Each structure stands twice: as C-alpha cells, then as structure tokens.
Coordinates of C-alpha atoms in Angstrom, one line a residue:
M1 CA 0.0 0.0 0.0
N2 CA 1.2 3.4 -0.8
T3 CA 2.0 5.4 2.4
Y4 CA 3.6 8.4 0.7
S5 CA 2.7 11.8 2.2
P6 CA 3.6 14.9 0.1
P7 CA 5.9 17.4 1.9
K8 CA 4.0 20.3 3.5
N9 CA 4.8 24.1 2.8
R10 CA 7.2 23.2 0.1
D11 CA 5.2 24.0 -3.0
G12 CA 7.6 26.7 -4.2
R13 CA 10.7 24.5 -3.9
R14 CA 8.9 21.7 -5.7
V15 CA 8.0 24.1 -8.6
L16 CA 11.6 25.3 -8.7
A17 CA 12.8 21.7 -8.8
F18 CA 11.1 21.2 -12.2
L19 CA 13.1 24.2 -13.5
K20 CA 16.5 22.9 -12.3
P21 CA 17.3 21.1 -15.7
Y22 CA 16.5 24.3 -17.4
K23 CA 18.4 26.8 -15.2
N24 CA 20.2 28.4 -18.1
W25 CA 16.8 29.4 -19.6
V26 CA 15.8 30.6 -16.2
I27 CA 18.9 32.6 -15.7
A28 CA 18.7 34.2 -19.1
D29 CA 14.9 35.0 -18.5
S30 CA 15.7 36.5 -15.1
F31 CA 18.3 38.8 -16.9
V32 CA 15.7 39.8 -19.4
I33 CA 13.1 40.6 -16.7
A34 CA 15.6 42.6 -14.7
I35 CA 16.2 44.8 -17.8
S36 CA 12.4 45.1 -18.4
Q37 CA 12.0 46.3 -14.7
V38 CA 14.5 49.0 -15.3
F39 CA 12.9 50.4 -18.5
S40 CA 9.2 49.7 -17.4
A41 CA 9.3 51.2 -13.8
L42 CA 12.7 52.5 -12.6
I43 CA 13.4 54.9 -15.4
P44 CA 9.9 56.5 -15.5
T45 CA 9.8 56.8 -11.8
L46 CA 13.3 58.5 -11.3
A47 CA 12.3 60.5 -14.5
L48 CA 9.5 62.0 -12.2
S49 CA 12.0 63.1 -9.6
W50 CA 14.2 64.7 -12.2
L51 CA 11.1 66.5 -13.9
V52 CA 10.0 67.9 -10.5
D53 CA 13.4 68.8 -9.0
T54 CA 15.3 69.9 -12.1
I55 CA 13.4 70.4 -15.2
L56 CA 10.4 72.3 -13.9
P57 CA 12.4 74.8 -12.0
S58 CA 15.0 75.4 -14.7
E59 CA 12.3 75.6 -17.7
N60 CA 14.8 73.8 -19.9
N61 CA 13.3 72.5 -23.2
T62 CA 16.3 70.6 -24.1
W63 CA 16.2 68.5 -21.0
L64 CA 12.3 68.1 -21.4
W65 CA 12.8 66.8 -25.0
G66 CA 15.5 64.5 -23.8
L67 CA 13.1 63.2 -21.0
M68 CA 10.3 62.5 -23.4
W69 CA 12.7 60.5 -25.9
L70 CA 14.2 58.6 -22.9
L71 CA 10.7 57.5 -21.9
V72 CA 9.9 56.6 -25.5
F73 CA 13.0 54.5 -25.6
A74 CA 12.3 52.8 -22.4
A75 CA 8.8 51.9 -23.5
V76 CA 10.2 50.2 -26.7
M77 CA 12.9 48.3 -24.9
D78 CA 10.2 47.1 -22.4
L79 CA 8.3 45.8 -25.2
V80 CA 11.3 43.9 -26.7
M81 CA 12.1 42.4 -23.3
M82 CA 8.5 41.4 -22.7
V83 CA 8.4 39.5 -26.1
I84 CA 11.7 37.6 -25.2
D85 CA 10.4 36.9 -21.7
E86 CA 7.1 35.5 -23.1
Y87 CA 9.1 33.1 -25.4
F88 CA 11.3 31.8 -22.6
C89 CA 8.2 31.2 -20.2
H90 CA 6.0 29.4 -22.6
Q91 CA 9.0 27.4 -24.2
T92 CA 10.0 26.2 -20.6
A93 CA 6.3 25.6 -19.6
K94 CA 5.8 23.3 -22.7
T95 CA 8.9 21.4 -22.1
V96 CA 8.5 20.9 -18.4
T97 CA 4.9 20.0 -18.9
N98 CA 5.4 17.5 -21.7
W99 CA 8.4 15.9 -19.6
Q100 CA 6.0 15.5 -16.6
K101 CA 3.0 14.0 -18.6
L102 CA 5.4 11.4 -20.2
R103 CA 6.9 10.6 -16.9
L104 CA 3.5 9.9 -15.3
F105 CA 2.4 7.9 -18.3
K106 CA 5.4 5.8 -18.3
H107 CA 5.1 5.2 -14.6
L108 CA 1.4 4.0 -15.3
Q109 CA 2.7 1.4 -17.7
V110 CA 4.7 -0.3 -15.0
L111 CA 2.3 -0.3 -12.0
P112 CA 0.8 -3.6 -10.9
Y113 CA -2.4 -4.7 -12.7
S114 CA -4.2 -4.5 -9.3
F115 CA -3.6 -0.7 -9.2
Y116 CA -6.0 -0.3 -12.1
H117 CA -8.7 -2.3 -10.4
N118 CA -8.5 0.2 -7.4
N119 CA -8.4 3.4 -9.3
S120 CA -10.8 4.8 -11.9
S121 CA -9.8 5.7 -15.4
G122 CA -11.1 9.2 -15.0
E123 CA -8.8 9.8 -12.0
M124 CA -5.8 8.5 -13.9
L125 CA -6.6 10.8 -16.9
A126 CA -6.8 13.7 -14.6
R127 CA -3.4 13.0 -13.1
V128 CA -1.7 12.6 -16.4
S129 CA -3.3 15.3 -18.2
D130 CA -5.1 18.0 -15.9
D131 CA -2.5 18.1 -13.0
P132 CA 0.5 18.8 -15.3
D133 CA -1.6 21.4 -17.1
T134 CA -2.0 23.2 -13.7
L135 CA 1.8 23.4 -13.6
H136 CA 1.9 24.7 -17.3
N137 CA -0.5 27.4 -16.5
F138 CA 1.6 28.7 -13.7
L139 CA 5.0 28.4 -15.6
A140 CA 3.5 29.9 -18.9
W141 CA 1.4 32.7 -17.5
E142 CA 2.5 33.6 -13.8
G143 CA 6.1 32.3 -13.5
S144 CA 7.4 35.3 -15.4
T145 CA 5.4 37.9 -13.3
F146 CA 6.4 35.9 -10.1
M147 CA 10.1 36.5 -10.9
A148 CA 9.4 40.2 -12.2
S149 CA 7.6 41.0 -8.9
V150 CA 10.5 39.5 -6.8
Q151 CA 13.2 41.3 -8.8
G152 CA 11.1 44.6 -8.8
V153 CA 10.7 44.6 -5.0
I154 CA 14.5 44.2 -4.5
I155 CA 15.4 46.8 -6.9
Y156 CA 12.9 49.4 -5.6
S157 CA 14.0 48.7 -2.0
F158 CA 17.6 49.6 -3.0
V159 CA 16.3 52.8 -4.7
L160 CA 14.6 53.8 -1.6
L161 CA 17.7 53.2 0.5
W162 CA 19.4 55.7 -1.9
I163 CA 16.6 58.2 -1.5
H164 CA 16.6 57.6 2.5
P165 CA 17.4 54.7 4.7
Y166 CA 14.1 55.2 6.6
L167 CA 12.1 54.4 3.4
M168 CA 14.4 51.2 3.0
I169 CA 13.4 50.2 6.6
T170 CA 9.8 51.0 5.9
S171 CA 9.9 48.5 2.9
V172 CA 11.5 45.8 4.9
V173 CA 8.7 46.0 7.6
L174 CA 6.1 46.0 4.8
G175 CA 7.9 42.9 3.2
V176 CA 7.7 41.0 6.6
I177 CA 3.9 42.0 6.8
F178 CA 3.4 40.7 3.3
Y179 CA 5.3 37.5 4.0
W180 CA 3.1 36.6 6.9
T181 CA -0.3 37.6 5.1
S182 CA 0.7 35.4 2.1
N183 CA 1.4 32.3 4.0
Y184 CA -1.8 32.8 5.8
V185 CA -4.0 33.3 2.9
G186 CA -2.1 30.8 0.8
A187 CA -2.8 28.0 3.3
R188 CA -6.4 28.5 3.2
T189 CA -6.5 28.7 -0.6
R190 CA -4.4 25.4 -0.8
V191 CA -6.9 23.5 1.2
A192 CA -9.8 24.8 -0.8
S193 CA -8.0 24.1 -4.2
A194 CA -7.1 20.4 -3.1
D195 CA -10.8 19.7 -2.4
A196 CA -11.9 21.3 -5.7
R197 CA -9.4 19.2 -7.7
K198 CA -10.5 16.0 -6.0
E199 CA -14.1 16.7 -6.8
A200 CA -13.1 17.7 -10.4
S201 CA -11.7 14.3 -10.9
K202 CA -14.8 12.4 -9.6
Y203 CA -16.8 14.8 -12.2
L204 CA -14.6 13.8 -15.0
E205 CA -14.8 10.1 -14.2
R206 CA -18.6 10.3 -13.9
L207 CA -18.9 12.2 -17.2
R208 CA -16.7 9.5 -18.9
E209 CA -18.8 6.6 -17.6
S210 CA -22.0 8.4 -18.8
V211 CA -20.7 9.0 -22.3
T212 CA -19.2 5.6 -22.8
G213 CA -22.3 3.9 -21.3
I214 CA -24.9 5.9 -23.3
H215 CA -26.2 2.9 -24.9
L216 CA -26.8 1.1 -21.5
S217 CA -28.6 4.0 -20.0
R218 CA -31.0 4.2 -23.0
V219 CA -31.9 0.7 -23.3
M220 CA -32.5 0.5 -19.6
G221 CA -34.6 3.5 -19.6
V222 CA -32.6 5.4 -17.0
S223 CA -31.4 8.4 -19.1
D224 CA -33.2 10.9 -16.8
K225 CA -31.6 9.2 -13.8
E226 CA -28.2 9.2 -15.3
V227 CA -28.6 13.0 -15.9
E228 CA -29.8 13.5 -12.2
S229 CA -26.7 11.5 -11.1
V230 CA -24.2 13.6 -13.1
V231 CA -25.9 16.9 -12.1
A232 CA -25.5 15.9 -8.5
I233 CA -21.8 15.2 -8.8
R234 CA -21.6 18.5 -10.7
D235 CA -23.2 20.5 -8.1
T236 CA -20.7 19.1 -5.6
F237 CA -17.8 20.0 -7.8
V238 CA -19.3 23.5 -8.3
Q239 CA -19.8 24.0 -4.5
H240 CA -16.1 23.3 -3.9
S241 CA -15.0 25.5 -6.8
I242 CA -17.1 28.3 -5.2
K243 CA -15.4 27.7 -1.9
E244 CA -12.0 27.9 -3.8
L245 CA -13.1 31.2 -5.4
K246 CA -14.3 32.6 -1.9
A247 CA -10.8 31.9 -0.6
R248 CA -9.3 33.8 -3.4
M249 CA -11.7 36.6 -3.1
Q250 CA -10.7 36.9 0.5
S251 CA -7.1 37.1 -0.6
V252 CA -8.0 40.1 -2.9
I253 CA -9.6 41.9 0.0
V254 CA -6.4 41.5 2.1
I255 CA -4.2 42.6 -0.9
A256 CA -6.2 45.8 -1.4
S257 CA -6.1 46.6 2.3
Y258 CA -2.3 45.9 2.3
N259 CA -1.7 48.2 -0.7
G260 CA -3.7 51.2 1.0
F261 CA -1.8 50.7 4.2
A262 CA 1.7 50.6 2.4
L263 CA 1.1 53.8 0.4
G264 CA -0.3 55.6 3.3
L265 CA 2.5 54.7 5.5
V266 CA 5.2 55.7 2.9
Y267 CA 3.5 59.1 2.2
F268 CA 3.5 59.7 5.9
I269 CA 7.0 59.0 6.5
S270 CA 8.1 61.0 3.3
T271 CA 6.1 64.0 4.5
M272 CA 8.0 63.7 7.9
L273 CA 11.3 63.5 6.1
I274 CA 10.5 66.6 4.0
W275 CA 9.8 68.6 7.1
N276 CA 12.7 67.4 9.1
S277 CA 15.6 65.9 6.8
G278 CA 15.5 67.9 3.6
L279 CA 13.8 65.3 1.3
T280 CA 12.8 67.1 -1.9
S281 CA 9.4 67.0 -3.3
G282 CA 10.6 65.1 -6.4
Q283 CA 12.1 62.3 -4.2
M284 CA 8.8 62.1 -2.2
L285 CA 6.8 61.5 -5.4
T286 CA 9.6 59.1 -6.5
A287 CA 9.4 57.2 -3.3
G288 CA 5.6 57.2 -3.6
G289 CA 5.8 56.0 -7.1
L290 CA 8.0 53.3 -6.1
V291 CA 5.9 52.1 -3.3
T292 CA 2.7 52.2 -5.4
I293 CA 4.5 50.0 -8.1
A294 CA 6.1 47.8 -5.3
A295 CA 2.7 47.5 -3.6
N296 CA 1.2 46.5 -7.1
E297 CA 4.2 43.9 -7.3
M298 CA 3.4 42.7 -4.0
Q299 CA -0.1 42.2 -5.1
R300 CA 0.9 40.3 -8.2
L301 CA 3.5 38.3 -6.0
L302 CA 0.6 37.2 -3.6
R303 CA -1.5 36.3 -6.5
N304 CA 1.3 34.3 -7.9
W305 CA 1.9 32.7 -4.7
L306 CA -1.6 31.6 -4.4
S307 CA -1.2 30.1 -7.8
V308 CA 1.8 28.1 -6.4
R309 CA -0.4 27.0 -3.6
R310 CA -3.1 25.9 -6.0
T311 CA -0.5 24.1 -8.0
G312 CA 0.6 22.3 -4.8
P313 CA -2.4 19.7 -4.5
A314 CA -1.8 18.9 -8.5
L315 CA 1.8 18.2 -7.6
D316 CA 0.7 16.1 -4.6
R317 CA -1.4 13.9 -6.6
S318 CA 1.4 13.4 -9.1
D319 CA 3.9 12.5 -6.4
I320 CA 1.5 10.2 -4.9
L321 CA 1.2 8.4 -8.3
L322 CA 4.9 8.3 -8.8
A323 CA 5.3 6.9 -5.2
E324 CA 3.4 3.9 -6.2
E325 CA 5.8 0.9 -6.3
P326 CA 6.2 -0.5 -9.9
S327 CA 5.5 -4.2 -10.6
E328 CA 8.5 -6.2 -10.7
A329 CA 7.4 -8.0 -13.7
E330 CA 7.1 -4.7 -15.6
T331 CA 10.7 -3.4 -14.6
M332 CA 12.9 -6.4 -14.1
E333 CA 15.0 -7.5 -17.3
G334 CA 15.0 -11.1 -17.8
V335 CA 16.1 -13.7 -20.3
R336 CA 15.0 -13.3 -24.0
G337 CA 14.9 -16.4 -26.1
E338 CA 14.2 -17.2 -29.7
R339 CA 10.6 -18.3 -30.7
A340 CA 9.1 -20.4 -27.8
T341 CA 8.2 -24.0 -28.5
G342 CA 4.9 -23.4 -26.4
T343 CA 5.3 -25.8 -23.5
I344 CA 3.5 -24.7 -20.4
S345 CA 3.8 -26.2 -16.9
V346 CA 1.8 -24.9 -14.0
K347 CA 3.2 -26.4 -10.7
D348 CA 1.3 -26.4 -7.4
V349 CA 0.1 -22.7 -7.9
T350 CA -1.8 -21.0 -5.2
F351 CA -3.1 -17.4 -5.6
A352 CA -5.1 -14.8 -3.9
Y353 CA -5.9 -11.4 -5.4
P354 CA -4.2 -8.4 -3.6
G355 CA -5.9 -7.5 -0.6
K356 CA -8.1 -10.6 -0.5
E357 CA -7.5 -13.4 2.0
E358 CA -9.5 -16.2 0.1
D359 CA -7.5 -18.2 -2.4
V360 CA -8.8 -18.1 -6.0
L361 CA -6.5 -21.0 -6.9
S362 CA -5.3 -23.7 -4.6
R363 CA -2.4 -26.2 -5.5
V364 CA -3.2 -26.2 -9.2
S365 CA -0.8 -28.2 -11.4
F366 CA -0.9 -29.3 -15.0
N367 CA 1.3 -29.6 -18.1
I368 CA 0.5 -28.5 -21.7
N369 CA 2.8 -30.0 -24.4
A370 CA 4.0 -27.9 -27.5
G371 CA 1.3 -28.0 -30.1
E372 CA -1.5 -29.4 -27.9
K373 CA -5.0 -28.0 -27.7
V374 CA -6.0 -27.8 -24.0
A375 CA -9.4 -26.6 -22.7
L376 CA -10.0 -25.0 -19.2
V377 CA -13.6 -25.5 -18.3
G378 CA -15.6 -25.1 -15.1
P379 CA -18.3 -23.1 -13.3
S380 CA -17.9 -19.3 -13.1
G381 CA -15.4 -18.1 -10.6
S382 CA -13.4 -21.5 -10.7
G383 CA -10.1 -19.6 -11.6
K384 CA -9.9 -20.4 -15.4
S385 CA -9.2 -16.7 -16.3
T386 CA -6.9 -16.2 -13.4
I387 CA -4.6 -18.8 -14.8
V388 CA -4.3 -16.8 -17.9
D389 CA -3.7 -13.5 -15.9
L390 CA -0.8 -15.3 -14.1
L391 CA 0.5 -16.6 -17.3
F392 CA 0.9 -13.1 -18.7
R393 CA 2.4 -12.2 -15.3
L394 CA -0.3 -9.6 -14.6
Y395 CA -0.2 -10.9 -11.0
Q396 CA 2.3 -12.8 -8.9
T397 CA 1.6 -16.3 -7.7
K398 CA 1.3 -16.7 -3.9
N399 CA 3.0 -20.2 -4.1
G400 CA 4.1 -22.4 -6.8
S401 CA 5.4 -21.5 -10.2
I402 CA 4.5 -21.4 -13.9
E403 CA 6.9 -22.3 -16.5
V404 CA 7.1 -21.8 -20.3
D405 CA 9.6 -23.9 -22.2
G406 CA 11.0 -25.3 -18.9
R407 CA 11.8 -22.0 -17.4
N408 CA 10.1 -20.1 -14.7
I409 CA 8.1 -17.2 -16.3
E410 CA 9.7 -14.9 -13.6
E411 CA 13.1 -15.6 -15.2
W412 CA 11.9 -14.7 -18.8
D413 CA 11.9 -10.9 -19.9
T414 CA 8.1 -10.0 -19.6
A415 CA 7.9 -8.2 -22.8
W416 CA 9.4 -11.3 -24.5
L417 CA 7.1 -13.7 -22.6
R418 CA 3.9 -11.7 -23.8
S419 CA 5.3 -11.5 -27.3
Q420 CA 5.0 -15.3 -27.4
M421 CA 1.4 -15.4 -26.6
A422 CA -1.7 -14.2 -28.5
I423 CA -5.0 -13.9 -26.7
V424 CA -8.7 -13.4 -27.7
T425 CA -10.9 -12.3 -24.8
Q426 CA -14.7 -12.2 -24.4
D427 CA -14.5 -8.4 -23.7
V428 CA -12.8 -7.1 -26.9
I429 CA -10.8 -3.9 -26.7
L430 CA -10.6 -2.0 -29.9
R431 CA -9.0 1.4 -30.5
S432 CA -10.9 4.2 -32.4
G433 CA -8.8 4.0 -35.4
T434 CA -9.0 1.9 -38.6
L435 CA -9.3 -1.8 -39.0
A436 CA -5.5 -1.9 -40.1
D437 CA -4.6 0.0 -37.0
N438 CA -6.3 -2.6 -34.8
L439 CA -5.1 -5.5 -36.6
R440 CA -1.4 -4.3 -36.4
I441 CA -1.4 -3.8 -32.6
G442 CA 0.3 -7.0 -31.9
R443 CA 2.4 -7.0 -35.2
P444 CA 3.0 -3.6 -36.5
E445 CA 5.1 -4.6 -39.4
A446 CA 2.4 -6.8 -41.0
T447 CA 1.8 -6.3 -44.7
E448 CA -1.6 -5.5 -46.1
E449 CA -1.8 -9.1 -47.7
E450 CA -1.2 -10.6 -44.2
L451 CA -4.0 -8.4 -42.8
V452 CA -6.4 -9.6 -45.5
K453 CA -5.4 -13.2 -44.9
A454 CA -6.1 -12.8 -41.2
M455 CA -9.5 -11.3 -41.8
H456 CA -10.3 -14.2 -44.1
D457 CA -9.2 -16.8 -41.5
S458 CA -11.4 -15.1 -38.8
G459 CA -14.5 -15.2 -41.0
L460 CA -14.4 -11.4 -42.0
S461 CA -13.9 -11.6 -45.7
E462 CA -17.5 -10.7 -46.5
L463 CA -17.4 -7.6 -44.2
L464 CA -14.1 -6.5 -45.7
E465 CA -15.5 -6.7 -49.3
T466 CA -18.6 -4.5 -48.4
L467 CA -16.4 -1.7 -46.8
P468 CA -15.6 1.0 -49.5
D469 CA -12.5 2.0 -47.5
G470 CA -11.5 -1.6 -46.8
L471 CA -8.8 -1.9 -44.2
D472 CA -8.7 1.9 -43.8
T473 CA -12.4 1.8 -42.5
K474 CA -12.8 3.5 -39.1
V475 CA -14.2 1.3 -36.4
G476 CA -15.6 4.1 -34.3
E477 CA -15.0 4.7 -30.6
R478 CA -14.1 1.2 -28.9
G479 CA -15.3 -0.4 -32.1
S480 CA -18.7 1.1 -31.9
L481 CA -19.3 0.8 -35.7
L482 CA -19.0 -3.0 -35.6
S483 CA -21.4 -5.6 -34.1
G484 CA -20.4 -7.6 -31.2
G485 CA -19.5 -10.7 -33.4
Q486 CA -17.5 -8.6 -35.8
K487 CA -15.5 -7.2 -32.9
Q488 CA -14.7 -10.6 -31.6
R489 CA -13.7 -11.9 -35.0
L490 CA -11.5 -8.8 -35.5
S491 CA -9.8 -9.6 -32.2
L492 CA -9.3 -13.2 -33.4
A493 CA -7.8 -11.9 -36.7
R494 CA -5.5 -9.7 -34.6
A495 CA -4.4 -12.8 -32.7
I496 CA -4.0 -14.9 -35.7
L497 CA -1.8 -12.2 -37.4
K498 CA 0.5 -12.1 -34.4
D499 CA 1.6 -15.7 -35.2
A500 CA 2.6 -16.4 -31.6
P501 CA 3.5 -20.0 -30.5
I502 CA 1.0 -19.9 -27.8
M503 CA -2.7 -19.0 -28.6
I504 CA -5.2 -18.3 -25.7
L505 CA -8.9 -18.2 -26.5
D506 CA -10.7 -16.8 -23.4
E507 CA -14.4 -17.0 -24.3
A508 CA -13.3 -16.1 -27.8
S509 CA -16.5 -17.3 -29.5
S510 CA -19.2 -16.1 -27.0
A511 CA -20.7 -13.5 -29.4
L512 CA -20.6 -15.9 -32.4
D513 CA -23.4 -18.0 -33.8
P514 CA -22.7 -21.8 -33.8
I515 CA -22.1 -22.1 -37.6
T516 CA -19.5 -19.1 -37.5
E517 CA -18.0 -20.6 -34.4
T518 CA -17.4 -23.9 -36.0
K519 CA -15.7 -22.1 -39.0
I520 CA -13.5 -20.0 -36.7
N521 CA -12.5 -23.1 -34.7
E522 CA -11.4 -24.7 -38.0
A523 CA -9.6 -21.6 -39.0
V524 CA -7.7 -21.6 -35.7
L525 CA -6.8 -25.1 -36.1
R526 CA -5.6 -24.5 -39.7
S527 CA -3.5 -21.5 -38.7
G528 CA -2.3 -23.0 -35.4
K529 CA -0.6 -26.2 -36.5
K530 CA 2.5 -25.2 -34.7
Q531 CA 0.6 -23.4 -31.9
T532 CA -0.2 -24.5 -28.4
I533 CA -3.9 -23.5 -27.9
M534 CA -5.4 -22.9 -24.6
I535 CA -9.3 -22.7 -24.7
I536 CA -11.3 -21.3 -21.8
S537 CA -15.1 -21.6 -22.4
H538 CA -18.4 -22.0 -20.8
R539 CA -19.8 -23.4 -23.9
L540 CA -18.6 -27.0 -23.9
S541 CA -19.4 -27.4 -27.5
T542 CA -16.3 -25.4 -28.3
V543 CA -13.9 -27.8 -26.5
L544 CA -14.9 -31.3 -27.8
S545 CA -11.9 -31.6 -30.0
A546 CA -9.4 -30.6 -27.5
D547 CA -6.5 -33.0 -26.8
K548 CA -7.1 -32.5 -23.1
I549 CA -9.8 -30.9 -20.9
I550 CA -9.0 -29.7 -17.5
V551 CA -12.0 -29.1 -15.3
L552 CA -11.9 -26.6 -12.4
E553 CA -14.1 -26.1 -9.4
H554 CA -13.6 -23.8 -6.6
G555 CA -10.1 -23.0 -7.6
T556 CA -8.8 -26.6 -7.8
I557 CA -8.4 -29.2 -10.6
V558 CA -11.1 -31.9 -10.2
E559 CA -11.0 -33.8 -13.5
V560 CA -8.5 -34.1 -16.5
G561 CA -9.1 -36.1 -19.6
T562 CA -10.5 -36.0 -23.2
H563 CA -14.2 -35.2 -23.9
K564 CA -14.7 -38.9 -24.2
E565 CA -13.0 -40.0 -21.0
L566 CA -14.7 -37.3 -19.0
L567 CA -18.2 -38.2 -20.2
E568 CA -17.6 -41.8 -19.1
K569 CA -17.5 -40.4 -15.6
N570 CA -21.2 -40.1 -15.2
S571 CA -21.1 -38.6 -11.8
G572 CA -18.2 -36.1 -12.7
V573 CA -18.4 -32.3 -12.9
Y574 CA -17.7 -32.3 -16.6
S575 CA -20.4 -34.9 -17.4
R576 CA -22.9 -32.9 -15.3
L577 CA -22.2 -29.6 -17.0
F578 CA -22.2 -31.2 -20.4
G579 CA -25.6 -32.8 -19.7
R580 CA -27.0 -29.4 -18.4
E581 CA -25.7 -27.7 -21.7
A582 CA -27.2 -30.5 -23.8
E583 CA -30.7 -30.1 -22.1
I584 CA -30.7 -26.4 -22.4
G585 CA -29.8 -26.8 -26.1
K586 CA -32.8 -29.0 -26.6
N587 CA -35.2 -26.6 -24.8
T588 CA -33.6 -23.9 -27.0
V589 CA -34.6 -25.7 -30.3
K590 CA -38.2 -26.3 -28.9
T591 CA -38.7 -22.7 -27.9
G592 CA -37.3 -21.5 -31.2
N593 CA -34.4 -19.4 -29.7
V594 CA -31.6 -19.5 -32.3
H595 CA -28.7 -18.5 -30.0
S596 CA -28.3 -19.3 -26.3
I597 CA -25.2 -18.5 -24.2
V598 CA -24.9 -20.8 -21.3
E599 CA -23.0 -19.8 -18.2
F600 CA -22.7 -22.1 -15.3

C-alpha cells in the first residue's frame, strides 16, 4: 500500500525543482526581466523626480525633450524584453509539462495490474493530463510575473535606500507583513484548491462513464436518472469550486487593504522627512511612485503565490502516483529467447488477489505440451481466467510456479514472454482507429496481404468486401461501428496475425453463432498447426476436439481427460455440466431461440 505523504509548505521548492534542468533558460529570462523592470518602472519613476526637482524649476526645453525621448526608448525596450520573456516562459512551460506527462504515463505502464482495479480511469486521466496542465499554466502565465515581482521589489528597495534609509526600513517592515499575510491566505487557498481538484476528478470520471455507457442508460430507460446523477456530482464540484473562489476573493480583500496601508505609510514618512530631513518633493513623489509600483508587485506576488499553492495539490497527486511501487514483472529485465516451443507447466500454484484472503487457486498443477490444444472449463469463478492472468504475469503467484519452455516465467523477460502469446478475450478492446490499426497492434510490421489473410481466417472476408475504404475503414469509439460478433472476430484476426507460438482463446466465441463458431475453430486449427492452443470456455461445445480438458471447481482441478473420457464419468463435474448444456440446447430448439449462451 502506498503510504507516501507529500511534503508540507514546500510548494515553491517543488515548482523550482522542475526548472532545475533548465536553469540556463531561467537565468537568461531573469536577466531579461531585470532589464524590463529598469525600463518599465525604474526609469519612468526616477524621471518623475528629475522632472519635478530639476526640469520644471529650470524651464529647460532641451532637458524636457531628452526626458520625452528617454521615456519612448524605455517603452520600446520594455516591449522587446516582454516578447523575449514570453518566449522563454512558454517554451520552458511546454517542455516541463510534456516531460511530466510522459513521466507519469511511463510510470502508469509499469504499475501492478491490481492498481487499475482500485483506481478509476477518470482519476488516472486527470493525473496524467489535468494536473500537469496546472503546472503549465503557472509556468507559462505566472512564472514570469513571479520573478518580475521579486526582482522589482528588490530593485525598488535599494532605490528607496538611496533616497533615504528610513524608506528602506519601511519597505522591509512591509515585506515582513506581506510574507506573513501571504502564508496565511495561501494555506487557506491550498486546502480549498485540493478539495476542488478532488471533486473535479470525480466529475470527470462520472462524465466519462456516462458518455461511454450511453447505450446502456438508454436501453435500460434510465437516461433521466443518469442526468440527475451527473448533475448531483457536478453540483458538489461547483460547490467546492465556489469555496475555492471565496478563498481567492478573501485574498483580494487582504491585498487591497495591504496596498492602501503601504502607500499611506510611505507618504506619511516621506512628508515627515521633507519637514525634518531635507527630502525634496521630487524624491517624495519618486518614493511614493516606487512604493505604489512595489505594492502592485506585492499584489501580483501574492496572486502568484496563491497560484503556487493551488498548484501544490496537483503536484501532491502526481507525487502520490509516482510513489506507487512499480510491478517487478514490468521493470525487471529477464532472459530473452528465440521463438518459444509453447510448452506450459503449472506447478502447485496457489493464488489470492491482492488485498484478499481467500485463495482463488489452490495447489493447481498441469502440463501442456507444445502444439497441444487444451481446454480449461468449469463453473464461473473457478479460476480459469485467473490462470491466464498469471501466465501473462499480470499478477504474482502466492505459491508455486508457472513455466514456459521449462523456465520459470519470472526468469523470462516479461515483454518477450508476452510476445510469445496471443489472446482473444470475451471483452474485446478496440482502438478508435481503422481496421488496419487494430490488426497491427500485436504486429506493427504486418503487410496488407497478411492483414487480408487474417481477416479471411477469422471469417471477416464478407465484411471487408462490403467496406468502401477496406482496411482503412474507421471502427468508431471502442469499435462502436462493428457488431459484437465482428469485434470478436477482429480480435481473433489480430491474434492470428500475431502468429505467436501460444494462442489463448478466453471465451473467444461467446458472441458468435454456432455456424460461424465452427468455421472459426477450423480456421484457428488451420492457422495454429504449430501453436499451443489454450481454450477457456463456458460453452462446452467449443472444446470437444481438445487434446485435453482440464476441469476446475472452486479453484482446484477436479478432472482431467478428453471429452470422451470425461463423459464416461457419469458422476463427474464435466459430465454434469455437459448434460446441463445439452438439455438447455434441446429446450432452445423447442422454444425457437436461435442463440443461447449458457453460463454455469
């Protein structure tokens, strides 16, 4: 279990850590910002003092024209510096964000399979996409102003020191007050932002479920209730967003009060200095102008700091994800062989799902020779598909071992091991690309002729001939433009095309009619003369020709034999299941139902 706890009150350091690899860019941008501060604020403010104390009393037109052109030059240079600064900020933000997204995505690829059962896809999408975007928004739009505000306050403080030390002391006191205020307001905003982001993930996940399950909600007649459910979650999200907004508005009130206090204090002290220390009117106006600008910079700095605090929860979520321990199967390098022969040995395997005490498999042992066609049958929940998951190293055995070609699968390189197996599952997963894109998932280098042959072997020739775009036909979101049987046959074609030495058919014909099912089985046998074939099925009619049938019940093997041998055991589990299926088949014919999928 992940017990990682994100560091507290270190949001600023964590943001800076992302910029460390790009410190040269940051240094260059800081230099650009410093120049911009001189041209945008310092020169115009000092020019005011020159105008009041020197130019106006002397009535010198030359100096007045010089002042005007100086201000024009400063404005142009400020614009140039601003453009350069924008480039540095956006380039850095894009680079950092893309790196973070890729980092999170790669980490997701090596997490244990159980992690995906305990976390929603909407939550994962938010962590990989939305959370890094929060960092991007800060770096691209507010990182520059943050640096500008810090540099500006420092520069203006030294100018105030040059005008009079008391004004410098005043600026330091105001800085301390600002630091305390920003931490107080920032902490409240961070809590509100964390809650809002959590609810946003829930809302995103519910929207995804609603959109992808639109067919189910309509055929079940619960569209109105679906809308009500989404609206309820949305309302909760909106409520937390409003709380976040209130926290931010409270900060605005604090900022406005701070600005008024700072300006009033400086004018009060400047007036006292004019009366007692010979401070000129121009210097007082310059000091007031600098403090006004500094107060605005403080205001921006506080807003930026609040943004850093709002970025904190997004970084927390990313760090929690990155702290998840990767699966050893996904990260450990193992032995890579040539093409496997297809021998499989399951030796005394016991297994329980993570977090569960009850064993799903208990002391299961069997052997499959290379080229054999072996079926795993039994009631639902007997552990058939679990064996397949263990074979693919999606989970780790509790006790015992599984061997492929005489070597423990934990010693094989996981990527190589999986490349030696092709699988067709009941729940077909298709991407929203073309037929060719989906066929090439397991074998990207396959030629068009090989794709066509795989379609033919899986019974999709007629479909291919009717499609105007052929293999370039779009299949829709998750294959929504195909029927259930077509999707399953496409999955079978993908497995045939992979040409792996081990073929696993996990309820691969559940969406097919009996005639097509027979043709598909024949095609698999033709294409798999050198393949080890493992069939998992509830429909016992699909396993009659298996070389060996392994019957499981309650996670243990209760019978092994051929179809004929198992039927001879009249009191056996297989004989009982087969008799029940045959009886239901007779009733199906009598009632006129053409298709029946029987699940025990």
